[in-house]
mmCIF file with all atom_site columns, C-alpha atoms in Angstrom:
data_model
loop_
_atom_site.group_PDB
_atom_site.id
_atom_site.type_symbol
_atom_site.label_atom_id
_atom_site.label_alt_id
_atom_site.label_comp_id
_atom_site.label_asym_id
_atom_site.label_entity_id
_atom_site.label_seq_id
_atom_site.pdbx_PDB_ins_code
_atom_site.Cartn_x
_atom_site.Cartn_y
_atom_site.Cartn_z
_atom_site.occupancy
_atom_site.B_iso_or_equiv
_atom_site.pdbx_formal_charge
_atom_site.auth_seq_id
_atom_site.auth_comp_id
_atom_site.auth_asym_id
_atom_site.auth_atom_id
_atom_site.pdbx_PDB_model_num
ATOM 1   C CA . MET A 1 1   ? 21.247  -22.931 -22.479 1.00 62.00 ? 1   MET A CA 1
ATOM 2   C CA . LYS A 1 2   ? 19.764  -25.141 -19.740 1.00 62.00 ? 2   LYS A CA 1
ATOM 3   C CA . LYS A 1 3   ? 22.781  -24.510 -17.506 1.00 60.00 ? 3   LYS A CA 1
ATOM 4   C CA . PHE A 1 4   ? 22.363  -20.764 -17.941 1.00 50.00 ? 4   PHE A CA 1
ATOM 5   C CA . LEU A 1 5   ? 18.666  -20.947 -17.092 1.00 49.00 ? 5   LEU A CA 1
ATOM 6   C CA . ILE A 1 6   ? 19.309  -23.043 -13.969 1.00 55.00 ? 6   ILE A CA 1
ATOM 7   C CA . LEU A 1 7   ? 22.082  -20.679 -12.855 1.00 49.00 ? 7   LEU A CA 1
ATOM 8   C CA . PHE A 1 8   ? 19.810  -17.668 -13.428 1.00 49.00 ? 8   PHE A CA 1
ATOM 9   C CA . LEU A 1 9   ? 16.989  -19.209 -11.375 1.00 51.00 ? 9   LEU A CA 1
ATOM 10  C CA . PHE A 1 10  ? 19.406  -20.159 -8.581  1.00 49.00 ? 10  PHE A CA 1
ATOM 11  C CA . LEU A 1 11  ? 20.774  -16.600 -8.420  1.00 48.00 ? 11  LEU A CA 1
ATOM 12  C CA . ASN A 1 12  ? 17.278  -15.139 -8.229  1.00 51.00 ? 12  ASN A CA 1
ATOM 13  C CA . VAL A 1 13  ? 16.343  -17.453 -5.353  1.00 48.00 ? 13  VAL A CA 1
ATOM 14  C CA . THR A 1 14  ? 19.505  -16.678 -3.380  1.00 48.00 ? 14  THR A CA 1
ATOM 15  C CA . MET A 1 15  ? 19.147  -12.929 -3.960  1.00 52.00 ? 15  MET A CA 1
ATOM 16  C CA . ALA A 1 16  ? 15.544  -13.036 -2.746  1.00 50.00 ? 16  ALA A CA 1
ATOM 17  C CA . GLN A 1 17  ? 16.617  -14.893 0.388   1.00 55.00 ? 17  GLN A CA 1
ATOM 18  C CA . GLU A 1 18  ? 19.231  -12.249 1.163   1.00 76.00 ? 18  GLU A CA 1
ATOM 19  C CA . GLN A 1 19  ? 16.529  -9.664  1.771   1.00 80.00 ? 19  GLN A CA 1
ATOM 20  C CA . THR A 1 20  ? 14.221  -9.705  4.758   1.00 84.00 ? 20  THR A CA 1
ATOM 21  C CA . LYS A 1 21  ? 11.155  -7.652  5.539   1.00 84.00 ? 21  LYS A CA 1
ATOM 22  C CA . VAL A 1 22  ? 11.419  -5.662  8.788   1.00 84.00 ? 22  VAL A CA 1
ATOM 23  C CA . LEU A 1 23  ? 8.739   -3.499  10.436  1.00 88.00 ? 23  LEU A CA 1
ATOM 24  C CA . ASP A 1 24  ? 9.689   0.133   9.813   1.00 89.00 ? 24  ASP A CA 1
ATOM 25  C CA . LYS A 1 25  ? 6.816   2.118   11.338  1.00 92.00 ? 25  LYS A CA 1
ATOM 26  C CA . VAL A 1 26  ? 3.071   2.421   11.731  1.00 96.00 ? 26  VAL A CA 1
ATOM 27  C CA . MET A 1 27  ? 1.385   4.960   9.470   1.00 96.00 ? 27  MET A CA 1
ATOM 28  C CA . TYR A 1 28  ? -2.240  6.032   9.056   1.00 96.00 ? 28  TYR A CA 1
ATOM 29  C CA . VAL A 1 29  ? -4.493  6.216   6.006   1.00 94.00 ? 29  VAL A CA 1
ATOM 30  C CA . ASN A 1 30  ? -5.119  9.894   5.182   1.00 92.00 ? 30  ASN A CA 1
ATOM 31  C CA . LYS A 1 31  ? -7.711  9.519   2.375   1.00 89.00 ? 31  LYS A CA 1
ATOM 32  C CA . ILE A 1 32  ? -11.365 8.574   2.838   1.00 88.00 ? 32  ILE A CA 1
ATOM 33  C CA . PHE A 1 33  ? -10.715 5.111   1.344   1.00 89.00 ? 33  PHE A CA 1
ATOM 34  C CA . ALA A 1 34  ? -7.491  3.450   0.205   1.00 90.00 ? 34  ALA A CA 1
ATOM 35  C CA . GLN A 1 35  ? -6.687  0.108   -1.381  1.00 91.00 ? 35  GLN A CA 1
ATOM 36  C CA . VAL A 1 36  ? -4.053  -2.500  -0.562  1.00 94.00 ? 36  VAL A CA 1
ATOM 37  C CA . HIS A 1 37  ? -2.665  -3.938  -3.799  1.00 94.00 ? 37  HIS A CA 1
ATOM 38  C CA . LYS A 1 38  ? -1.077  -7.284  -4.600  1.00 94.00 ? 38  LYS A CA 1
ATOM 39  C CA . SER A 1 39  ? 1.811   -5.607  -6.460  1.00 92.00 ? 39  SER A CA 1
ATOM 40  C CA . PRO A 1 40  ? 3.144   -2.023  -6.587  1.00 90.00 ? 40  PRO A CA 1
ATOM 41  C CA . SER A 1 41  ? 0.856   -0.774  -9.356  1.00 87.00 ? 41  SER A CA 1
ATOM 42  C CA . LYS A 1 42  ? -2.504  0.960   -9.243  1.00 84.00 ? 42  LYS A CA 1
ATOM 43  C CA . HIS A 1 43  ? -3.702  -1.500  -11.899 1.00 88.00 ? 43  HIS A CA 1
ATOM 44  C CA . SER A 1 44  ? -2.893  -4.613  -9.841  1.00 91.00 ? 44  SER A CA 1
ATOM 45  C CA . ILE A 1 45  ? -5.333  -6.830  -7.955  1.00 92.00 ? 45  ILE A CA 1
ATOM 46  C CA . TYR A 1 46  ? -6.933  -5.265  -4.869  1.00 91.00 ? 46  TYR A CA 1
ATOM 47  C CA . LEU A 1 47  ? -6.570  -7.223  -1.643  1.00 93.00 ? 47  LEU A CA 1
ATOM 48  C CA . THR A 1 48  ? -8.606  -5.060  0.737   1.00 92.00 ? 48  THR A CA 1
ATOM 49  C CA . THR A 1 49  ? -9.947  -1.552  1.314   1.00 90.00 ? 49  THR A CA 1
ATOM 50  C CA . THR A 1 50  ? -9.127  0.627   4.319   1.00 91.00 ? 50  THR A CA 1
ATOM 51  C CA . GLU A 1 51  ? -10.789 3.729   5.738   1.00 90.00 ? 51  GLU A CA 1
ATOM 52  C CA . CYS A 1 52  ? -9.272  7.041   6.728   1.00 90.00 ? 52  CYS A CA 1
ATOM 53  C CA . GLY A 1 53  ? -7.419  6.866   10.036  1.00 93.00 ? 53  GLY A CA 1
ATOM 54  C CA . HIS A 1 54  ? -6.817  3.111   9.864   1.00 94.00 ? 54  HIS A CA 1
ATOM 55  C CA . PRO A 1 55  ? -3.341  2.121   11.160  1.00 96.00 ? 55  PRO A CA 1
ATOM 56  C CA . VAL A 1 56  ? -1.089  0.377   8.635   1.00 96.00 ? 56  VAL A CA 1
ATOM 57  C CA . LYS A 1 57  ? 2.162   -1.456  9.373   1.00 96.00 ? 57  LYS A CA 1
ATOM 58  C CA . VAL A 1 58  ? 4.850   -0.285  6.923   1.00 94.00 ? 58  VAL A CA 1
ATOM 59  C CA . PHE A 1 59  ? 7.833   -2.538  6.264   1.00 93.00 ? 59  PHE A CA 1
ATOM 60  C CA . LYS A 1 60  ? 11.283  -1.991  4.800   1.00 87.00 ? 60  LYS A CA 1
ATOM 61  C CA . MET A 1 61  ? 13.543  -4.451  3.030   1.00 84.00 ? 61  MET A CA 1
ATOM 62  C CA . ILE A 1 62  ? 16.890  -5.127  4.700   1.00 83.00 ? 62  ILE A CA 1
ATOM 63  C CA . SER A 1 63  ? 19.781  -6.974  3.050   1.00 78.00 ? 63  SER A CA 1
ATOM 64  C CA . LYS A 1 64  ? 22.055  -9.496  4.761   1.00 75.00 ? 64  LYS A CA 1
ATOM 65  C CA . THR A 1 65  ? 24.571  -6.722  5.399   1.00 73.00 ? 65  THR A CA 1
ATOM 66  C CA . ARG A 1 66  ? 21.804  -4.846  7.296   1.00 66.00 ? 66  ARG A CA 1
ATOM 67  C CA . SER A 1 67  ? 21.717  -2.027  4.764   1.00 65.00 ? 67  SER A CA 1
ATOM 68  C CA . ARG A 1 68  ? 18.338  -0.764  3.661   1.00 62.00 ? 68  ARG A CA 1
ATOM 69  C CA . VAL A 1 69  ? 17.264  -1.868  0.197   1.00 62.00 ? 69  VAL A CA 1
ATOM 70  C CA . LEU A 1 70  ? 15.585  0.887   -1.779  1.00 60.00 ? 70  LEU A CA 1
ATOM 71  C CA . PHE A 1 71  ? 12.258  -0.413  -2.965  1.00 63.00 ? 71  PHE A CA 1
ATOM 72  C CA . ASN A 1 72  ? 10.123  2.318   -4.431  1.00 68.00 ? 72  ASN A CA 1
ATOM 73  C CA . ARG A 1 73  ? 9.545   5.946   -3.551  1.00 76.00 ? 73  ARG A CA 1
ATOM 74  C CA . THR A 1 74  ? 5.817   5.879   -4.290  1.00 85.00 ? 74  THR A CA 1
ATOM 75  C CA . TRP A 1 75  ? 4.681   2.481   -3.031  1.00 91.00 ? 75  TRP A CA 1
ATOM 76  C CA . LYS A 1 76  ? 5.075   1.130   0.498   1.00 92.00 ? 76  LYS A CA 1
ATOM 77  C CA . ILE A 1 77  ? 5.225   -2.519  1.569   1.00 93.00 ? 77  ILE A CA 1
ATOM 78  C CA . VAL A 1 78  ? 2.377   -2.841  4.081   1.00 95.00 ? 78  VAL A CA 1
ATOM 79  C CA . LYS A 1 79  ? 0.413   -5.242  6.250   1.00 96.00 ? 79  LYS A CA 1
ATOM 80  C CA . VAL A 1 80  ? -3.238  -4.497  6.934   1.00 95.00 ? 80  VAL A CA 1
ATOM 81  C CA . GLY A 1 81  ? -4.945  -7.136  9.028   1.00 92.00 ? 81  GLY A CA 1
ATOM 82  C CA . SER A 1 82  ? -4.043  -10.457 7.452   1.00 94.00 ? 82  SER A CA 1
ATOM 83  C CA . TYR A 1 83  ? -3.168  -8.901  4.078   1.00 95.00 ? 83  TYR A CA 1
ATOM 84  C CA . ASP A 1 84  ? 0.429   -8.321  2.963   1.00 95.00 ? 84  ASP A CA 1
ATOM 85  C CA . GLY A 1 85  ? 0.650   -6.010  -0.019  1.00 94.00 ? 85  GLY A CA 1
ATOM 86  C CA . TYR A 1 86  ? 1.492   -2.563  -1.309  1.00 94.00 ? 86  TYR A CA 1
ATOM 87  C CA . MET A 1 87  ? -0.100  0.825   -0.756  1.00 93.00 ? 87  MET A CA 1
ATOM 88  C CA . ASN A 1 88  ? 0.489   4.171   -2.408  1.00 90.00 ? 88  ASN A CA 1
ATOM 89  C CA . GLY A 1 89  ? 2.639   6.229   -0.038  1.00 90.00 ? 89  GLY A CA 1
ATOM 90  C CA . ASP A 1 90  ? 0.651   9.370   -0.867  1.00 89.00 ? 90  ASP A CA 1
ATOM 91  C CA . TYR A 1 91  ? -2.313  7.809   0.955   1.00 91.00 ? 91  TYR A CA 1
ATOM 92  C CA . LEU A 1 92  ? -0.360  7.389   4.209   1.00 94.00 ? 92  LEU A CA 1
ATOM 93  C CA . SER A 1 93  ? 0.745   9.877   6.864   1.00 95.00 ? 93  SER A CA 1
ATOM 94  C CA . ALA A 1 94  ? 2.957   9.585   9.928   1.00 94.00 ? 94  ALA A CA 1
ATOM 95  C CA . THR A 1 95  ? 0.246   10.917  12.246  1.00 94.00 ? 95  THR A CA 1
ATOM 96  C CA . LYS A 1 96  ? -3.458  10.228  12.383  1.00 92.00 ? 96  LYS A CA 1
ATOM 97  C CA . VAL A 1 97  ? -5.357  12.905  10.484  1.00 91.00 ? 97  VAL A CA 1
ATOM 98  C CA . GLU A 1 98  ? -8.843  14.179  11.248  1.00 91.00 ? 98  GLU A CA 1
ATOM 99  C CA . CYS A 1 99  ? -11.078 12.298  8.850   1.00 89.00 ? 99  CYS A CA 1
ATOM 100 C CA . PHE A 1 100 ? -14.444 13.104  7.312   1.00 84.00 ? 100 PHE A CA 1
ATOM 101 C CA . GLN A 1 101 ? -15.924 10.095  9.119   1.00 84.00 ? 101 GLN A CA 1
ATOM 102 C CA . ASP A 1 102 ? -14.702 11.507  12.442  1.00 83.00 ? 102 ASP A CA 1
ATOM 103 C CA . LYS A 1 103 ? -15.881 15.080  11.781  1.00 86.00 ? 103 LYS A CA 1
ATOM 104 C CA . TYR A 1 104 ? -19.381 14.104  10.633  1.00 84.00 ? 104 TYR A CA 1
ATOM 105 C CA . PRO A 1 105 ? -20.153 10.630  12.040  1.00 83.00 ? 105 PRO A CA 1
ATOM 106 C CA . LYS A 1 106 ? -23.962 10.960  11.884  1.00 88.00 ? 106 LYS A CA 1
ATOM 107 C CA . PHE A 1 107 ? -23.883 11.990  8.221   1.00 85.00 ? 107 PHE A CA 1
ATOM 108 C CA . PHE A 1 108 ? -21.397 9.261   7.334   1.00 78.00 ? 108 PHE A CA 1
ATOM 109 C CA . ASP A 1 109 ? -23.408 6.590   9.184   1.00 81.00 ? 109 ASP A CA 1
ATOM 110 C CA . SER A 1 110 ? -26.635 7.741   7.499   1.00 85.00 ? 110 SER A CA 1
ATOM 111 C CA . MET A 1 111 ? -25.109 6.908   4.091   1.00 82.00 ? 111 MET A CA 1
ATOM 112 C CA . ASN A 1 112 ? -25.286 3.205   5.080   1.00 84.00 ? 112 ASN A CA 1
ATOM 113 C CA . LEU A 1 113 ? -22.241 2.272   3.026   1.00 80.00 ? 113 LEU A CA 1
ATOM 114 C CA . GLU A 1 114 ? -21.700 -1.442  2.701   1.00 83.00 ? 114 GLU A CA 1
ATOM 115 C CA . ILE A 1 115 ? -18.383 -3.164  2.106   1.00 77.00 ? 115 ILE A CA 1
ATOM 116 C CA . ASN A 1 116 ? -18.980 -3.280  -1.669  1.00 83.00 ? 116 ASN A CA 1
ATOM 117 C CA . ASP A 1 117 ? -19.674 0.455   -1.742  1.00 82.00 ? 117 ASP A CA 1
ATOM 118 C CA . MET A 1 118 ? -16.469 1.185   0.163   1.00 80.00 ? 118 MET A CA 1
ATOM 119 C CA . PHE A 1 119 ? -14.526 -1.044  -2.220  1.00 81.00 ? 119 PHE A CA 1
ATOM 120 C CA . TYR A 1 120 ? -15.841 0.712   -5.338  1.00 80.00 ? 120 TYR A CA 1
ATOM 121 C CA . TRP A 1 121 ? -15.345 4.221   -3.879  1.00 80.00 ? 121 TRP A CA 1
ATOM 122 C CA . GLY A 1 122 ? -11.825 3.235   -2.860  1.00 80.00 ? 122 GLY A CA 1
ATOM 123 C CA . LYS A 1 123 ? -11.174 1.836   -6.324  1.00 80.00 ? 123 LYS A CA 1
ATOM 124 C CA . LEU A 1 124 ? -12.432 5.041   -7.942  1.00 79.00 ? 124 LEU A CA 1
ATOM 125 C CA . TYR A 1 125 ? -10.316 7.212   -5.642  1.00 76.00 ? 125 TYR A CA 1
ATOM 126 C CA . ASP A 1 126 ? -7.303  4.990   -6.330  1.00 75.00 ? 126 ASP A CA 1
ATOM 127 C CA . GLN A 1 127 ? -7.602  5.578   -10.081 1.00 75.00 ? 127 GLN A CA 1
ATOM 128 C CA . TYR A 1 128 ? -8.273  9.304   -9.699  1.00 71.00 ? 128 TYR A CA 1
ATOM 129 C CA . VAL A 1 129 ? -5.317  11.437  -10.764 1.00 64.00 ? 129 VAL A CA 1
ATOM 130 C CA . THR A 1 130 ? -4.509  14.453  -8.597  1.00 66.00 ? 130 THR A CA 1
ATOM 131 C CA . GLY A 1 131 ? -2.069  17.297  -9.103  1.00 67.00 ? 131 GLY A CA 1
ATOM 132 C CA . LYS A 1 132 ? -1.414  19.886  -11.767 1.00 70.00 ? 132 LYS A CA 1
ATOM 133 C CA . SER A 1 133 ? -1.419  19.198  -15.476 1.00 69.00 ? 133 SER A CA 1
ATOM 134 C CA . ARG A 1 134 ? 1.880   19.379  -17.329 1.00 71.00 ? 134 ARG A CA 1
ATOM 135 C CA . ALA A 1 135 ? 0.148   20.125  -20.624 1.00 71.00 ? 135 ALA A CA 1
ATOM 136 C CA . ASN A 1 136 ? 0.544   23.610  -22.025 1.00 60.00 ? 136 ASN A CA 1
#
């Protein structure tokens, strides 16, 4: 049993080393606030909050044979500032969108949002479910 466990751990380490993270593109946040997560789940720990229009570096996983490793269709591997994490791909766009903060800067500035406020609004928006119901 110990030999099997050691072999299993060794295989996991070597498989993880075979993949490298490579910069794919720069995308922009398209929602008023968005969260960077520690793991690809909306229930995971939040690392930081970003505003609409903020540039985000998106990475892809490449194997040793230089073929792209499929990660997840919903979540993107990102770097925002000094934070490496995951962001919902629905909150990112290829081009910079016109944001509420840009359209109405005086109104937005008059709200005097602090970092904690932005975090909680981002957290709320992150948990908010959008789309059509499948219930009859």
